[in-house]
Coordinates of C-alpha atoms in Angstrom, one line a residue:
M220 CA 8.4 -24.3 -5.8
G221 CA 9.7 -20.6 -5.4
T222 CA 7.0 -19.0 -7.0
A223 CA 4.0 -21.3 -5.3
F224 CA 6.0 -19.8 -2.3
A225 CA 5.7 -16.8 -3.0
V226 CA 2.3 -16.4 -4.2
V227 CA 1.1 -18.1 -0.7
L228 CA 3.2 -15.5 1.3
V229 CA 1.5 -12.4 -0.9
F230 CA -2.1 -13.7 -0.9
V231 CA -1.7 -14.7 3.2
G232 CA 0.2 -12.1 4.2
C233 CA -1.1 -9.4 2.5
C234 CA -4.7 -9.7 2.6
S235 CA -3.7 -10.6 6.7
N236 CA -2.2 -7.3 7.0
V237 CA -5.5 -5.5 5.4
V238 CA -7.6 -7.8 8.0
S239 CA -5.8 -6.4 10.8
L240 CA -5.3 -2.6 10.0
E241 CA -8.5 -2.3 9.8
L242 CA -9.2 -3.8 12.9
L243 CA -6.9 -1.7 14.8
V244 CA -8.6 1.3 12.8
R245 CA -12.0 0.7 13.6
E246 CA -11.0 0.9 17.3
F247 CA -8.6 3.9 17.0
P248 CA -8.6 5.6 13.7
G249 CA -5.6 8.0 14.5
C250 CA -3.4 5.0 15.3
G251 CA -1.2 5.3 11.9
N252 CA 1.4 6.4 13.1
I253 CA 2.1 3.7 16.0
V254 CA 1.6 1.2 13.2
T255 CA 4.0 2.5 10.5
F256 CA 6.5 2.9 13.9
A257 CA 6.3 -0.7 14.7
Q258 CA 6.6 -1.9 10.9
F259 CA 9.4 0.3 10.3
I260 CA 11.3 -1.2 13.4
L261 CA 10.8 -4.7 13.0
I262 CA 11.6 -4.8 8.8
A263 CA 14.9 -2.4 9.7
L264 CA 16.0 -5.1 12.5
E265 CA 15.8 -7.4 10.5
G266 CA 17.8 -5.9 7.7
F267 CA 20.3 -4.7 10.0
I268 CA 20.9 -8.5 11.0
F269 CA 20.5 -10.5 8.0
E270 CA 21.4 -8.2 5.1
T271 CA 23.8 -5.6 6.4
K272 CA 25.5 -8.6 8.6
L273 CA 25.2 -6.0 11.9
G274 CA 26.3 -2.9 10.0
R275 CA 30.1 -4.7 8.2
K276 CA 28.5 -4.6 5.1
K277 CA 29.0 -1.5 3.1
P278 CA 25.9 -0.6 0.9
A279 CA 26.2 -0.9 -2.6
I280 CA 24.5 2.6 -3.6
P281 CA 25.6 5.6 -1.5
V282 CA 23.3 6.5 1.8
S283 CA 23.2 10.0 0.4
N284 CA 20.7 8.6 -2.4
Y285 CA 19.2 6.2 0.3
V286 CA 18.6 9.7 2.0
I287 CA 16.6 11.1 -0.7
M288 CA 14.7 8.2 -1.4
V289 CA 14.0 7.3 2.5
T290 CA 12.6 10.9 2.7
M291 CA 10.0 10.1 0.3
F292 CA 9.3 7.0 1.5
F293 CA 8.6 7.7 5.0
T294 CA 6.5 10.6 3.7
V295 CA 4.1 8.3 1.6
S296 CA 3.9 5.6 4.4
V297 CA 3.3 8.4 7.4
I298 CA 0.3 9.9 5.1
N299 CA -1.0 7.2 3.8
N300 CA -1.7 5.5 7.4
Y301 CA -2.8 8.8 9.1
A302 CA -5.2 9.3 5.9
L303 CA -7.6 7.0 7.7
N304 CA -7.9 9.1 10.4
F305 CA -10.1 11.3 8.3
N306 CA -13.2 10.1 7.8
I307 CA -11.5 7.5 4.7
A308 CA -12.8 4.3 4.6
M309 CA -10.9 1.5 4.1
P310 CA -12.4 0.3 0.6
L311 CA -11.6 3.6 -0.7
H312 CA -8.5 3.7 0.9
M313 CA -7.4 0.4 -1.3
I314 CA -9.1 1.7 -4.3
F315 CA -7.5 5.3 -4.3
R316 CA -4.0 3.6 -3.7
S317 CA -4.6 1.2 -6.7
G318 CA -4.2 4.5 -8.9
S319 CA -0.6 4.2 -8.5
L320 CA -0.3 3.4 -12.0
I321 CA -2.1 6.8 -13.4
A322 CA 0.4 8.6 -11.0
N323 CA 3.8 6.2 -12.5
M324 CA 2.5 7.4 -16.1
I325 CA 1.8 11.0 -15.7
L326 CA 5.3 11.5 -13.8
G327 CA 6.9 9.6 -16.6
I328 CA 5.6 11.4 -19.1
I329 CA 6.6 14.8 -17.5
I330 CA 10.5 13.5 -16.1
L331 CA 11.7 10.5 -18.3
K332 CA 9.5 11.6 -21.4
K333 CA 8.6 8.4 -22.0
R334 CA 5.5 7.6 -24.5
Y335 CA 3.1 5.0 -24.1
S336 CA 0.8 2.7 -26.4
A337 CA -2.9 3.7 -27.2
S338 CA -3.9 0.7 -24.7
K339 CA -1.6 2.5 -21.9
Y340 CA -3.4 5.4 -22.2
L341 CA -7.0 3.6 -22.5
S342 CA -6.1 1.8 -19.3
I343 CA -5.3 4.9 -17.1
V344 CA -8.3 6.8 -18.3
L345 CA -10.3 3.7 -17.2
V346 CA -8.4 3.5 -13.7
S347 CA -9.1 7.3 -13.6
T348 CA -12.8 6.8 -14.1
G349 CA -12.8 4.5 -11.5
I350 CA -11.5 5.7 -8.9
F351 CA -13.8 9.2 -9.7
I352 CA -16.9 7.3 -9.7
C353 CA -15.6 5.0 -6.1
T354 CA -14.0 8.9 -4.8
I355 CA -17.9 10.8 -5.4
M356 CA -19.8 7.9 -4.2
S357 CA -18.0 8.2 -1.3
A358 CA -18.4 11.4 -0.8
K359 CA -21.9 11.3 -1.1
Q360 CA -22.1 9.1 1.9
V361 CA -20.2 11.5 4.0
H362 CA -22.4 14.1 3.4
D363 CA -25.4 11.8 4.1
V364 CA -23.9 10.6 7.4
S365 CA -22.7 14.3 8.2
S366 CA -26.2 15.6 7.5
D367 CA -27.6 13.6 10.2
G368 CA -26.1 16.1 12.9
S369 CA -25.7 19.7 12.8
E370 CA -25.1 22.0 9.5
K371 CA -21.4 23.0 11.0
Q372 CA -20.9 19.4 12.1
G373 CA -21.7 18.1 8.3
F374 CA -19.6 20.7 7.3
Y375 CA -16.7 19.9 9.4
A376 CA -17.0 15.9 8.7
F377 CA -17.0 17.1 4.9
M378 CA -13.6 19.2 5.2
R379 CA -11.9 16.3 6.8
W380 CA -12.8 13.8 4.1
L381 CA -11.5 16.0 1.5
I382 CA -8.2 16.6 3.4
G383 CA -8.0 13.0 3.3
I384 CA -8.4 12.6 0.0
A385 CA -5.9 15.5 -0.8
M386 CA -3.2 13.3 1.7
L387 CA -3.9 10.1 -0.3
T388 CA -3.6 12.2 -3.7
F389 CA -0.5 13.5 -2.5
A390 CA 1.1 10.2 -1.5
L391 CA 0.1 8.6 -4.6
L392 CA 2.3 11.2 -6.5
M393 CA 4.8 11.1 -4.3
S394 CA 5.2 7.7 -4.2
A395 CA 5.0 7.3 -7.8
R396 CA 8.2 10.4 -7.9
M397 CA 10.5 7.6 -5.7
G398 CA 9.6 4.8 -8.2
I399 CA 11.2 6.9 -11.1
F400 CA 13.8 7.7 -8.6
Q401 CA 14.3 4.6 -7.8
E402 CA 14.6 3.3 -11.3
T403 CA 17.1 5.5 -12.2
L404 CA 19.5 4.3 -9.2
Y405 CA 18.9 0.9 -10.1
K406 CA 20.0 1.6 -13.5
Q407 CA 23.0 3.2 -12.1
Y408 CA 24.2 0.7 -9.8
G409 CA 22.2 -2.3 -10.3
K410 CA 19.2 -3.8 -8.3
H411 CA 19.8 -4.3 -4.7
S412 CA 16.1 -4.6 -3.7
K413 CA 17.0 -6.0 0.1
E414 CA 19.5 -3.3 0.7
A415 CA 16.9 -0.8 -0.4
L416 CA 14.0 -2.0 1.7
F417 CA 16.4 -2.2 5.1
Y418 CA 17.8 1.5 4.4
N419 CA 14.1 2.6 3.3
H420 CA 13.2 1.5 7.0
C421 CA 16.1 2.2 9.0
L422 CA 17.0 5.7 8.2
P423 CA 13.4 7.2 8.8
L424 CA 13.2 6.1 12.5
P425 CA 14.7 9.0 13.9
G426 CA 11.9 10.9 12.2
F427 CA 9.5 9.5 14.4
L428 CA 10.6 11.5 17.2
L429 CA 8.4 14.3 15.9
L430 CA 5.4 11.9 16.2
S431 CA 6.8 10.6 19.6
T432 CA 3.4 12.1 21.4
D433 CA 1.2 10.5 19.5
I434 CA 2.9 7.2 19.5
Y435 CA 2.8 7.5 23.5
N436 CA -0.8 8.4 23.9
H437 CA -1.7 5.2 21.2
C438 CA 0.9 3.2 23.3
I439 CA -1.3 4.1 26.7
L440 CA -4.6 3.6 24.7
F441 CA -3.7 0.2 23.6
S442 CA -2.6 -1.0 26.7
Q443 CA -5.5 -0.2 28.4
S444 CA -7.9 -2.2 25.8
T445 CA -9.6 -5.5 26.3
P446 CA -6.9 -8.1 27.6
V447 CA -7.0 -11.6 25.3
L448 CA -5.3 -14.9 25.9
V449 CA -3.2 -15.5 23.0
P450 CA -3.8 -19.4 21.8
V451 CA -0.4 -21.7 21.9
V452 CA 1.9 -19.4 23.6
G453 CA -0.9 -19.4 26.5
L454 CA -0.2 -15.6 27.6
T455 CA -2.6 -12.8 28.2
M456 CA -2.3 -9.3 26.4
P457 CA -4.3 -6.2 25.4
I458 CA -6.0 -6.9 22.4
M459 CA -4.9 -3.9 20.5
W460 CA -1.2 -5.3 21.0
L461 CA -2.2 -8.6 19.7
Y462 CA -3.8 -6.5 16.6
L463 CA -0.3 -4.6 15.8
L464 CA 1.8 -8.0 16.6
I465 CA -0.3 -9.5 13.6
N466 CA 0.2 -6.4 11.6
V467 CA 3.7 -6.5 11.7
I468 CA 4.4 -9.8 11.4
T469 CA 1.9 -10.1 8.2
Q470 CA 3.4 -7.0 6.9
Y471 CA 7.1 -8.3 7.0
V472 CA 5.7 -11.5 5.4
C473 CA 4.0 -9.6 2.6
I474 CA 6.7 -7.5 1.8
R475 CA 9.3 -10.6 1.7
G476 CA 6.4 -12.2 -0.6
V477 CA 6.9 -9.4 -3.1
F478 CA 10.5 -9.5 -2.9
I479 CA 10.5 -13.4 -3.8
L480 CA 8.2 -13.2 -6.8
T481 CA 10.6 -10.3 -8.2
T482 CA 13.4 -12.5 -8.1
E483 CA 11.3 -15.5 -9.3
C484 CA 9.0 -14.1 -11.6
T485 CA 8.3 -11.6 -14.7
S486 CA 6.8 -7.7 -13.6
L487 CA 4.0 -8.6 -15.2
T488 CA 3.5 -11.6 -13.0
V489 CA 3.8 -9.6 -10.3
T490 CA 1.7 -7.0 -11.0
L491 CA -1.1 -9.3 -11.7
V492 CA -0.6 -11.1 -8.4
V493 CA -0.8 -7.8 -6.3
T494 CA -3.7 -6.9 -8.0
L495 CA -5.4 -9.9 -7.3
R496 CA -4.6 -9.6 -3.7
K497 CA -5.7 -6.2 -3.5
F498 CA -9.4 -7.5 -5.3
L499 CA -9.4 -10.0 -2.8
S500 CA -8.4 -7.5 0.3
L501 CA -11.3 -5.1 -1.0
I502 CA -14.3 -7.7 -1.2
F503 CA -12.9 -9.1 2.1
S504 CA -13.1 -5.5 3.7
I505 CA -16.7 -4.7 2.5
L506 CA -18.0 -8.5 3.3
Y507 CA -16.9 -9.4 6.7
F508 CA -16.3 -5.7 8.3
Q509 CA -19.8 -4.5 6.2
N510 CA -18.6 -1.1 5.0
P511 CA -20.6 0.8 3.2
F512 CA -20.3 -0.3 -0.6
T513 CA -22.7 0.6 -3.6
A514 CA -23.8 -0.6 -6.8
W515 CA -21.6 2.2 -8.4
H516 CA -19.0 1.7 -5.9
W517 CA -18.8 -2.1 -7.7
V518 CA -18.7 -0.3 -11.1
G519 CA -16.0 1.8 -9.9
T520 CA -14.0 -0.9 -8.6
A521 CA -14.6 -3.2 -11.7
V522 CA -13.4 -0.2 -14.1
V523 CA -10.0 0.1 -11.9
F524 CA -9.2 -3.2 -12.1
M525 CA -10.2 -3.7 -15.7
G526 CA -7.7 -0.3 -16.3
T527 CA -5.2 -2.3 -14.7
L528 CA -5.6 -5.5 -16.3
L529 CA -5.3 -3.7 -19.6
Y530 CA -1.9 -1.4 -18.4
T531 CA -0.2 -5.0 -17.8
E532 CA -1.4 -6.5 -21.4
V533 CA -2.8 -9.2 -19.1
W534 CA -4.9 -10.5 -22.1
S535 CA -2.6 -10.1 -24.6
S536 CA 0.3 -12.3 -22.6
M537 CA -2.5 -14.7 -22.1
Q538 CA -3.7 -14.9 -26.5
A539 CA -0.2 -15.5 -26.8
A540 CA 0.3 -18.2 -24.6
L541 CA -2.9 -20.2 -26.3
P542 CA -1.6 -22.8 -28.6
G543 CA -3.7 -21.3 -31.7
A544 CA -1.9 -18.1 -31.2
K545 CA 1.2 -19.9 -31.4
V546 CA -0.1 -21.5 -34.7
K547 CA -1.1 -18.5 -36.3
A548 CA 2.5 -16.9 -35.5
K549 CA 3.8 -20.2 -37.6
K550 CA 1.7 -19.7 -40.2
A551 CA 2.4 -15.8 -40.5
E552 CA 6.1 -16.7 -40.3

């Protein structure tokens, strides 16, 4: 029951979160900071009440270690959302972030001196190839769109897109480095994922003071958006604030679903569920919002997800679970 409930939370929460984010970004492409701030506020508040018992519970992991982790987490969150302001389409944003496997493996080899099987290296080649195809096709689209205007405008649009790609690449590597740091902490102090979730969202809050002007400006823009009647409640509020509220709530549901999954299932199952969720979000984004997506984008997407499934050894696990495989195993014994 817990596993099924968690899967429902992940699919409903995470997919709805992507939809609400796209609704926000389509109206105000530079609203990433206010979205990130609102998400951090809600999760930090929930953690302060239920995890730290209003500050009475001491952390199991020293706060100094959380400061390092939080610096990386805050940087990744802000850059990922802010990259949408640099001509980065949502489908490319989702595909690019699926490349976390590449970054994790590369930094794992360099920092932790890990060695992987041939299938793992093949999966990384597939994921890298898929992302490369999608990125090149998106670059061509940016160039084609920008060429409709003046040469100067076209060059400016393309350079902004390159900056966005650089930001996503940096965030990908930083996220992988944070994962390795988190892994070493959990080995030393034990797993405390709910505690880490709270401190990762609470400690960075003062950092938003650096972004306060941008957040304030978007608050004004949101307040000036078209008012709508909220069903059930019967209140009228600006539609952008409604979208932001939905985004924050669904982000919390998504994170909670993933947390429950990690306690109920194996890491393989969690990875598979999250991968399928990303694929559904991508399909919905393309069909509902009519985002530009060519045949080459589909090829690149398929290659990325094939590589992801190969990395998680889903096929091997499924074959091992078949009755025929068990019979062969017994004969071999």
